[in-house]
mmCIF file of C-alpha atoms in Angstrom:
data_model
loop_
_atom_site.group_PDB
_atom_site.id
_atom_site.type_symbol
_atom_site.label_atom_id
_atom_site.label_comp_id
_atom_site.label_asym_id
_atom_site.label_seq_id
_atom_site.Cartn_x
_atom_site.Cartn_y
_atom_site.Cartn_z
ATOM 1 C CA UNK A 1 0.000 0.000 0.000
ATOM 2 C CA UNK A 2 1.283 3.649 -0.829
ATOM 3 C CA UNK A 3 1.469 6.204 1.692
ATOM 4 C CA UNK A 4 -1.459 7.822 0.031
ATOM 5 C CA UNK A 5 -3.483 4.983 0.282
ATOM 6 C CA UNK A 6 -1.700 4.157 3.612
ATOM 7 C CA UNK A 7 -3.096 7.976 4.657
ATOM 8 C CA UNK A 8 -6.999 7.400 3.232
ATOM 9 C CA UNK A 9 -7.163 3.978 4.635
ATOM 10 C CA UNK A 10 -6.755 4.864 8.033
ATOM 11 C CA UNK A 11 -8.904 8.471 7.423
ATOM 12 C CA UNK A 12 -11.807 5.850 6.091
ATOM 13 C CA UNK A 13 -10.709 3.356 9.142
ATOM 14 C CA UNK A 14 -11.229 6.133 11.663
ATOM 15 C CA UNK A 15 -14.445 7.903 10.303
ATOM 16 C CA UNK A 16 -16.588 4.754 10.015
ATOM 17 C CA UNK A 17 -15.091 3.669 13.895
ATOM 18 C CA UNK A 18 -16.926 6.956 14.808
ATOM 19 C CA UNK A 19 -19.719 6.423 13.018
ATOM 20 C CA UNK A 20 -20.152 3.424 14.435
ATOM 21 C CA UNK A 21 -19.969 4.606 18.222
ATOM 22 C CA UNK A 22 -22.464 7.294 17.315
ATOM 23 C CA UNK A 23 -24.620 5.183 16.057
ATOM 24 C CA UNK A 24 -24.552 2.575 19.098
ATOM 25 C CA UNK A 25 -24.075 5.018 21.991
ATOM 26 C CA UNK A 26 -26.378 7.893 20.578
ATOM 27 C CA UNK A 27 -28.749 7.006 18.219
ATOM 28 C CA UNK A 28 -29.612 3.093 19.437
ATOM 29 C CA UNK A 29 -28.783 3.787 22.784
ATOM 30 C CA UNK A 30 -32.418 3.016 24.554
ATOM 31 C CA UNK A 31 -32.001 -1.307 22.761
ATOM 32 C CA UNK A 32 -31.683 -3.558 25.349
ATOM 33 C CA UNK A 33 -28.821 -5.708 25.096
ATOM 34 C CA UNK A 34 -30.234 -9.100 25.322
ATOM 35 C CA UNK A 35 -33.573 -9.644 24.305
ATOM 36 C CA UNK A 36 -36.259 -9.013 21.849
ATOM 37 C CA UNK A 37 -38.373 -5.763 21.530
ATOM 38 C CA UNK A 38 -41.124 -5.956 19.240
ATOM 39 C CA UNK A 39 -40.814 -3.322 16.584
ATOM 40 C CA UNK A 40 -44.629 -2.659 17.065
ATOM 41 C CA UNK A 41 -43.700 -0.511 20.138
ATOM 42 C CA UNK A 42 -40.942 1.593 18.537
ATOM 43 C CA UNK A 43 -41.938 5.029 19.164
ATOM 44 C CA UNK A 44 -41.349 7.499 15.664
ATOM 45 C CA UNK A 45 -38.017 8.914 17.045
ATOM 46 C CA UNK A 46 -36.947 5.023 17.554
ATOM 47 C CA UNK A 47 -38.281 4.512 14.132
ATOM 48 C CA UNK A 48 -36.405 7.445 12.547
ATOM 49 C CA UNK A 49 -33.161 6.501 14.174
ATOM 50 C CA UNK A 50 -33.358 2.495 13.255
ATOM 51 C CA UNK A 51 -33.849 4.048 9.695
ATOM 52 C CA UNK A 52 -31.120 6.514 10.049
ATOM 53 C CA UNK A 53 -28.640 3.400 11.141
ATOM 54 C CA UNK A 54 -29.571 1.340 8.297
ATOM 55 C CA UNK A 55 -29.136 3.867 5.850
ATOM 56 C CA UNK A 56 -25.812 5.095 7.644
ATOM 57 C CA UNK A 57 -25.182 1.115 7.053
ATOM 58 C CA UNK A 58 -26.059 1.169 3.550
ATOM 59 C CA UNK A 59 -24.148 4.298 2.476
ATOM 60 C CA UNK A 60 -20.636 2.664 3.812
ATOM 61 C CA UNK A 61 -21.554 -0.801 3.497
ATOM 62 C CA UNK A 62 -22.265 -1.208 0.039
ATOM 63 C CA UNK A 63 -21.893 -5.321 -0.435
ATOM 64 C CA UNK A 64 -25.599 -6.278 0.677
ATOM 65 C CA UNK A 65 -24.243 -9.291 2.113
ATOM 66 C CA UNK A 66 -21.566 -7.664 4.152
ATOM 67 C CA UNK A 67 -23.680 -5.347 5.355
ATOM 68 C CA UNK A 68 -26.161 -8.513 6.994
ATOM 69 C CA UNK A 69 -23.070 -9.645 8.824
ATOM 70 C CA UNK A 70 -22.076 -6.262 10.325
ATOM 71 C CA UNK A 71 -25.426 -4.498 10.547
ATOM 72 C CA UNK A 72 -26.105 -3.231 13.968
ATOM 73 C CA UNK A 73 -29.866 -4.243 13.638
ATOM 74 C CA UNK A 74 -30.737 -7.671 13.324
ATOM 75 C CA UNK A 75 -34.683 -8.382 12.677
ATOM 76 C CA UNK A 76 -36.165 -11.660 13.828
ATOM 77 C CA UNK A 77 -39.711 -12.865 12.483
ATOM 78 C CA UNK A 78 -41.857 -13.640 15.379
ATOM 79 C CA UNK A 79 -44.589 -17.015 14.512
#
């Protein structure tokens, strides 16, 4: 790797490592750690900021598949 790549690799590295703890520690803050919560109950703020992570998600994560493995939400049918 070049020192110019070197330089934008770790400026890339860096950006989405902060975009990551916003997203966790600001905008999905109020998910429980364990457990289920029925999307149902979301309130519109919880709504708007599951939508902002996934489209945070999207706009980094471009591989569809990658993105299911390192997605911060994961959605669960319920029978």
């Amino acid at each position: 790797m070049t020192s110019k790549e070197l330089t934008y690799h770790n400026i890339i590295q860096n950006q989405l490592a902060g975009l990551y703890d916003h997203m966790t520690n600001n905008l999905l803050s109020w998910l429980p750690t364990e457990g289920y919560i029925d999307e149902a109950d979301f309130t519109d703020k919880q709504r708007e900021q599951v939508a902002a992570v996934l489209a945070i998600e999207e706009e980094w994560v471009l591989d569809p598949e990658m993105r299911a493995e390192v997605t911060l939400i994961s959605w669960e049918e319920s029978d």
